[in-house]
Each structure stands twice: as structure tokens, then as C-alpha cells.
Short mmCIF file of C-alpha atoms in Angstrom, two decimals:
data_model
loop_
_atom_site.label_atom_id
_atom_site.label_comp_id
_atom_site.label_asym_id
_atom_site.label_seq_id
_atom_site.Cartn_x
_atom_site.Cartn_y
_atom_site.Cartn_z
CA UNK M 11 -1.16 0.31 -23.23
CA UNK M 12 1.38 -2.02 -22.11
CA UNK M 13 3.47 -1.37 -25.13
CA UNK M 14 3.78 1.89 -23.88
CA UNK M 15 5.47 1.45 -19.87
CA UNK M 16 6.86 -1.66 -20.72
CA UNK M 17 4.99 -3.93 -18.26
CA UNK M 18 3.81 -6.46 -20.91
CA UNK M 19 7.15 -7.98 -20.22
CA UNK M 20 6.62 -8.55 -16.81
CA UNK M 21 3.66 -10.92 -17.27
CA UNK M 22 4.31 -14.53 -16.89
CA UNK M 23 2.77 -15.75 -19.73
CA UNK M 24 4.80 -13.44 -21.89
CA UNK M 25 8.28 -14.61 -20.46
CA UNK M 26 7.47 -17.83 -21.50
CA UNK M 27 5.91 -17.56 -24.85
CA UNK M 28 7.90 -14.66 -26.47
CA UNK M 29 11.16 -15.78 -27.84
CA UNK M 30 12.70 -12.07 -28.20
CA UNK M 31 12.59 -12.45 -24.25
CA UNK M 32 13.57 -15.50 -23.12
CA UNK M 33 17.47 -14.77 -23.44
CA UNK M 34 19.78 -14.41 -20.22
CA UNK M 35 20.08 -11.18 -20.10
CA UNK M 36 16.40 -9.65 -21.41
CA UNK M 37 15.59 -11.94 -18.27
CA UNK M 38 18.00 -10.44 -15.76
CA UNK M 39 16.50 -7.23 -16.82
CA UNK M 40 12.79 -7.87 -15.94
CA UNK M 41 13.73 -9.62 -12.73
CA UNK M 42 15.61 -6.65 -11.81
CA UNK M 43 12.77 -4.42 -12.37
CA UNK M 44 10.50 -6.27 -10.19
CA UNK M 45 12.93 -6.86 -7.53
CA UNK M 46 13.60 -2.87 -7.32
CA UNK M 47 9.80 -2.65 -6.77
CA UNK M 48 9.10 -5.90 -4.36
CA UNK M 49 11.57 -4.37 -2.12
CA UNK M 50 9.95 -1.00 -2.48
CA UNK M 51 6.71 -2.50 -2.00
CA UNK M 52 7.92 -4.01 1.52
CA UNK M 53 9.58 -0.33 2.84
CA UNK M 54 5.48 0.97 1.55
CA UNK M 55 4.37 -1.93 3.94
CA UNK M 56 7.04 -0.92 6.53
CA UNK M 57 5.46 2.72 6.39
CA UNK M 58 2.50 1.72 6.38
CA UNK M 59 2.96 -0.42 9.87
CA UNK M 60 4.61 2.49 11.25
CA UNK M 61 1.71 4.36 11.02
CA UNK M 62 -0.21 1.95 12.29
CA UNK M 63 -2.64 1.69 8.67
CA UNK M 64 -4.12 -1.11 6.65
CA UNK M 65 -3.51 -0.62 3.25
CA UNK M 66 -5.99 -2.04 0.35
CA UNK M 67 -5.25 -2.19 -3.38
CA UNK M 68 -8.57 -1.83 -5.54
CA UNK M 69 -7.93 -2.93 -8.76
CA UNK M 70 -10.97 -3.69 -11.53
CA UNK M 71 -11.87 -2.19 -15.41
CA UNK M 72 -12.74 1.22 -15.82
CA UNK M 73 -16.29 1.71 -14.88
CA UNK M 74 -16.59 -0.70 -12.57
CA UNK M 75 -17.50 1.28 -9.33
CA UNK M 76 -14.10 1.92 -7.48
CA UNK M 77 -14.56 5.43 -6.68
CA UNK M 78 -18.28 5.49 -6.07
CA UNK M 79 -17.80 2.75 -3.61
CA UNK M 80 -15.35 4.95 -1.91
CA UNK M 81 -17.37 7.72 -2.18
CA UNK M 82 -20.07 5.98 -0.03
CA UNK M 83 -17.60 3.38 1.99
CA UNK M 84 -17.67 6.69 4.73
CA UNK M 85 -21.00 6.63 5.82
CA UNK M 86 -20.42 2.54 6.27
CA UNK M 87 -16.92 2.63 7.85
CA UNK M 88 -16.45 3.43 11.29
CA UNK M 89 -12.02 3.87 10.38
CA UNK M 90 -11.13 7.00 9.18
CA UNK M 91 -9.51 6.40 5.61
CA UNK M 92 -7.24 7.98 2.72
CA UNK M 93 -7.18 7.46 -0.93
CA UNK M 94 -4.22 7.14 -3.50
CA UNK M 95 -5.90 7.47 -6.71
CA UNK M 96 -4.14 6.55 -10.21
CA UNK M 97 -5.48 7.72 -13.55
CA UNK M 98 -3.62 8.25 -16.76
CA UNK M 99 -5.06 11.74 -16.52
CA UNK M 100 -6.84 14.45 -14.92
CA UNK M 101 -7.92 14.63 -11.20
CA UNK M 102 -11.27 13.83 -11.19
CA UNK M 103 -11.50 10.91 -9.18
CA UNK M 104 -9.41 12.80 -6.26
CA UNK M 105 -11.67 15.53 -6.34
CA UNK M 106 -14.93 13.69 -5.97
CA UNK M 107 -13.46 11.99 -3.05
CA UNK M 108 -11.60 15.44 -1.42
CA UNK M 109 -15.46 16.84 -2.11
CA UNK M 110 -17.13 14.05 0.47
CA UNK M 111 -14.62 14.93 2.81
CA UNK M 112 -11.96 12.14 2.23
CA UNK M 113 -8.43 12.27 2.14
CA UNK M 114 -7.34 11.65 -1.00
CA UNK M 115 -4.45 12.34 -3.33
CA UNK M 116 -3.93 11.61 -7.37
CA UNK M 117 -1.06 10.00 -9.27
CA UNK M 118 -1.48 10.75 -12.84
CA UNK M 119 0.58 8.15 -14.78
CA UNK M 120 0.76 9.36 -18.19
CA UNK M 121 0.80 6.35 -20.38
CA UNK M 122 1.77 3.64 -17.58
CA UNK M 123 -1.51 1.23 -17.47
CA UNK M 124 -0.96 0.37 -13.53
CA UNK M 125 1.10 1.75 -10.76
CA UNK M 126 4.17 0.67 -9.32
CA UNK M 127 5.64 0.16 -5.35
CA UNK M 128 7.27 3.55 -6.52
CA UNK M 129 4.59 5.97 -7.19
CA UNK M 130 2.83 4.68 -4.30
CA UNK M 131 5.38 5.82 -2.13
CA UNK M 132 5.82 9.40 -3.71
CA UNK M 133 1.82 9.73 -3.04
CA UNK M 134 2.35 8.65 0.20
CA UNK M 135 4.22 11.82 1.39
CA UNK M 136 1.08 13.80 0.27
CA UNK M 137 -0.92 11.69 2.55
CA UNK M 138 -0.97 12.39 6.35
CA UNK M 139 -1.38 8.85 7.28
CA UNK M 140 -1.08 9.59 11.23
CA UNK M 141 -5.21 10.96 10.87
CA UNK M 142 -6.37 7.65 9.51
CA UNK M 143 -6.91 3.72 9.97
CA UNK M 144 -6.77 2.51 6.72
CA UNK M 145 -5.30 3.89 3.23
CA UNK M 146 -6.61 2.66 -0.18
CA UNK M 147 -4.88 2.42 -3.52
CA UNK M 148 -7.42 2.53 -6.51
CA UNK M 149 -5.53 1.80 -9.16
CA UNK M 150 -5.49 2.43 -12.96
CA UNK M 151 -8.48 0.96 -14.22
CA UNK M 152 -6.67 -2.46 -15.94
CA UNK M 153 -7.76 -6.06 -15.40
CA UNK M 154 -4.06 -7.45 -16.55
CA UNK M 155 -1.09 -4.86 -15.37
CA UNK M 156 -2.27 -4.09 -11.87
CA UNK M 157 -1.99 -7.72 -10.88
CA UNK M 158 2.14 -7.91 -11.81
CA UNK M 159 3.20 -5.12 -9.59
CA UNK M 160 2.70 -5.56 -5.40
CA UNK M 161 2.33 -1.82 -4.27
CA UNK M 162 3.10 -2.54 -1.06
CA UNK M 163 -0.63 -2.86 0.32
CA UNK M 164 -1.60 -5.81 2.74
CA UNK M 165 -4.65 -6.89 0.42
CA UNK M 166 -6.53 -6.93 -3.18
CA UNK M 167 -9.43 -6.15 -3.84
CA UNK M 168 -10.87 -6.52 -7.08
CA UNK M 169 -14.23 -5.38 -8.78
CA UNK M 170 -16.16 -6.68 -11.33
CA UNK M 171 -19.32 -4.89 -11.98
CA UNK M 172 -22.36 -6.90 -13.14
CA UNK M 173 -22.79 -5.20 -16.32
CA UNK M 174 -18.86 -6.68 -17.52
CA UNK M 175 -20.12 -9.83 -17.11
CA UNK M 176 -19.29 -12.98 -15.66
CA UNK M 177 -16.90 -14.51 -17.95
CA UNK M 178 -14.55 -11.92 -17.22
CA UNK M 179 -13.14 -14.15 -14.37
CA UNK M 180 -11.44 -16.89 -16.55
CA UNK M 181 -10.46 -14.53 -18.96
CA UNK M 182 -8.16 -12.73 -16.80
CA UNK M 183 -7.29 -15.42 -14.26
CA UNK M 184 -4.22 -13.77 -12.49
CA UNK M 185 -5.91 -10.63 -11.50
CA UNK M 186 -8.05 -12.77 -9.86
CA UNK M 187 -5.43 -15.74 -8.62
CA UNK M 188 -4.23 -12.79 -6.35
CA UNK M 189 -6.98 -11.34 -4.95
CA UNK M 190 -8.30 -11.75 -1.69
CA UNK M 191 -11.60 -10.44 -2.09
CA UNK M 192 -14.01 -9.74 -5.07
CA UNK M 193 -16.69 -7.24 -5.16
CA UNK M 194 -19.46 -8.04 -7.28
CA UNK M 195 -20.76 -4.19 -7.74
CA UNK M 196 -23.13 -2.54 -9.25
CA UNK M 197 -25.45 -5.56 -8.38
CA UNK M 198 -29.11 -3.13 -8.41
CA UNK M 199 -28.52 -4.25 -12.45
CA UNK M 200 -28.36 -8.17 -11.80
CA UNK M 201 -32.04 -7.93 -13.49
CA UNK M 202 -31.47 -6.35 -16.24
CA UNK M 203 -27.81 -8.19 -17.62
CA UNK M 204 -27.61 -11.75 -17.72
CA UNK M 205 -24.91 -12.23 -14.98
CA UNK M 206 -24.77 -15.28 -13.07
CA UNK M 207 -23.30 -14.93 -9.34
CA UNK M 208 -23.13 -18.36 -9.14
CA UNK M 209 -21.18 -18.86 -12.40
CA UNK M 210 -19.14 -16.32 -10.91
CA UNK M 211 -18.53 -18.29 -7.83
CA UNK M 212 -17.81 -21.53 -9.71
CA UNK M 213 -14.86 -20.00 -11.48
CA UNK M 214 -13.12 -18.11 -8.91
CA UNK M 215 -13.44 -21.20 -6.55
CA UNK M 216 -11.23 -22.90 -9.22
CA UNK M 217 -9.10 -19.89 -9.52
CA UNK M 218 -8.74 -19.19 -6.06
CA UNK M 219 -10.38 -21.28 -3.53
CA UNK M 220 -9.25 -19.61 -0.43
CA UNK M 221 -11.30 -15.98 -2.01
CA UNK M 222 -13.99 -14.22 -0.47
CA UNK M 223 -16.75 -12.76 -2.69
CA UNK M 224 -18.89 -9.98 -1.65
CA UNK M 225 -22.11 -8.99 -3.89
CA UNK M 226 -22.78 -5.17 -3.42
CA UNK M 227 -24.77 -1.97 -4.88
CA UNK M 228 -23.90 1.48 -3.40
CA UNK M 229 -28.12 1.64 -3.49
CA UNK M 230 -28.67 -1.42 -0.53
CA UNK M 231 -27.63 -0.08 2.44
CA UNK M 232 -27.41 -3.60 4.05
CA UNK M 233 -24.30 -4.96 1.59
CA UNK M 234 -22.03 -1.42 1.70
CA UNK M 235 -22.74 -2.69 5.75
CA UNK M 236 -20.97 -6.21 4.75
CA UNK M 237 -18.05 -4.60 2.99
CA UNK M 238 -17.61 -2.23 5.59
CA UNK M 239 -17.73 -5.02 8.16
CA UNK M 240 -14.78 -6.86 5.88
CA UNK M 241 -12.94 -4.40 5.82
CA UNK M 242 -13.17 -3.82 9.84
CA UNK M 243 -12.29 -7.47 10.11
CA UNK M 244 -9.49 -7.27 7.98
CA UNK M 245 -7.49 -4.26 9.32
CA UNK M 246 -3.98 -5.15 10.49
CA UNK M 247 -3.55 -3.25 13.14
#
């Protein structure tokens, strides 16, 4: 999909193994894009801290658990919270959420594989941040794109669901370079895959050795109670 909003330009790895965009000005042009959004990334943060909310960026694949977690995060979480969601298409995610009760608005991106500072901040005048503690951003369900662009949030969260597998850490090292937690979900199914936790924490300690890991299945009461408690620990304000 990244052929289609452009972002595979704005990966690091691209810049400096692509020819066709390593001259001056094919450069000035990708820095410029991500400038435009770090800055509206920061006024998103400034919002955010005029309001008085934490903001938390959930990024993972599709299918990993990001909206059932949030679906069940409110009988676990004593702060009242909103939701940006972000799907190519349809509402469906927004709706399960606005059916328990939560806050929650969608961005449908069309063919854009992430979002940006930008459509974070158009969703946020749909949200009514002065009735809640804490907003989160579930982005488009990407393991590459999501990491390139901040969307103004204070952390990342990322999710990796036991039945993706382990390995999926080293293969896309910068989502997880730049998170500050990962959620091992769906972990009820740790029987019946062969997923290794400890694998899992052997790689991201190399990747990131400053990371927190959480293990967690909406099922056991006892570790939504530990993510809850993170993310109490963890507000900003």
C-alpha cells in the first residue's frame, strides 16, 4: 500500500538504498513532508496537554487485538477514555467501541496505510476531550508505515498477537525500536501456536532495551488488570 500515499519514501532504509531518491531535491521534499507533520504532531501534543489527556498510539497487524482490547480496557481502567480509530474503510471498529459506551470517532483513510499528525488533529475536533483522561489512536493496521509518522501521542504501543508469531519482531525492527510498550495479546492461544515469549523478549531487548513487555488475553482478568495498571502509571497528567 505504500505505493499508493507515498510513505515508502519516508522510510529510512529506502532513502538510503534507492538511488531515484537520494538526489538534493527528492530529499528536501521528504524532509519537508515530515517536518509539516512533526510540527503538527507537537500542536496534537499541545492540545492534548491543554486538555489535560494522555494520548497512546496503538499500532500492530490487522488482527491482532487492538479494538477488542479496547473494547474490554473499560471495565479495567478506572480513566475515562476516547478512541481515534483509522481504517482504510468502513466504520466498524468505531461502532463496536460507540456500542460499549466509549467515545470513539473513525478516520477512514482511503488508500493511505497509516495516519498522519494531520488526520489526527481533524478527528480530534470530533472528540470532546474535556470528558476524558486519556485518548487512544489505533491506527491502520501496518507493522512498517505507522512507525514513520509521530501523531502527536505521548507513547506507542504496539501488539503482536501470539498467533503472528514471534519472529515478527526482527523482521520489522523499527516499529518496534520506537515503541515503549509491547502487548503480547491474544496469549489464551500460547498452547496451541508455537510462540516463544522468551524468544520474544530476547529480541526486543536487543532492539530496544529500555521496552516494557506486557503478555495479555482479553479472557484473564488478572493481565487486562496489568495493562490497565500501565496505563494508570503512565498518564501524563
Amino acid at each position: 500500500m505504500c505505493k499508493d500515499c507515498g510513505c515508502s519514501m519516508t522510510h529510512d532504509h529506502t532513502l538510503h538504498s534507492n538511488p531515484q531518491l537520494n538526489d538534493k531535491k527528492t530529499l528536501a521534499v521528504i524532509h519537508k513532508i515530515l517536518d509539516k507533520n512533526d510540527v503538527e504532531a507537537q500542536h496534537n501534543r499541545d492540545h492534548f496537554a491543554a486538555h489535560q489527556v494522555s494520548a497512546f498510539n496503538l499500532m500492530s497487524s490487522p488482527g491482532s487485538g487492538k479494538t477488542s482490547l479496547l473494547e474490554c480496557l473499560h471495565e479495567y481502567l478506572d480513566a475515562r477514555y476516547a478512541v481515534i480509530e483509522g481504517d482504510l474503510e468502513t466504520s466498524r471498529d468505531a461502532d463496536r467501541l460507540i456500542a460499549k459506551g466509549i467515545n470513539a470517532y473513525q478516520i477512514q483513510t482511503g488508500s493511505a496505510c497509516h495516519l498522519d499528525a494531520f488526520m489526527v488533529h481533524g478527528a480530534l475536533h470530533h472528540i470532546n476531550l474535556d470528558d476524558v483522561e486519556i485518548c487512544f489512536v489505533e491506527n491502520v493496521g501496518n507493522l512498517v508505515c505507522p512507525a514513520s509518522y509521530d501523531v502527536g501521542t505521548h507513547k506507542n504501543i504496539v501488539l503482536l498477537s501470539v498467533p503472528e508469531g514471534d519472529d515478527k519482531i526482527e523482521k520489522y525492527p523499527v516499529m518496534f525500536r520506537r515503541a515503549d510498550l509491547v502487548v503480547i495479546t491474544k496469549s489464551d492461544l500460547l498452547p496451541h501456536f508455537d510462540f516463544s515469549i522468551d524468544e520474544a523478549k530476547a529480541q526486543l531487548s536487543k532492539l530496544n532495551p529500555n521496552i516494557e513487555l506486557l503478555v495479555v488475553s482479553v479472557k484473564n482478568s488478572d493481565s487486562m488488570k496489568a495493562l490497565a495498571s500501565w496505563f494508570d502509571k503512565h498518564q501524563e497528567y
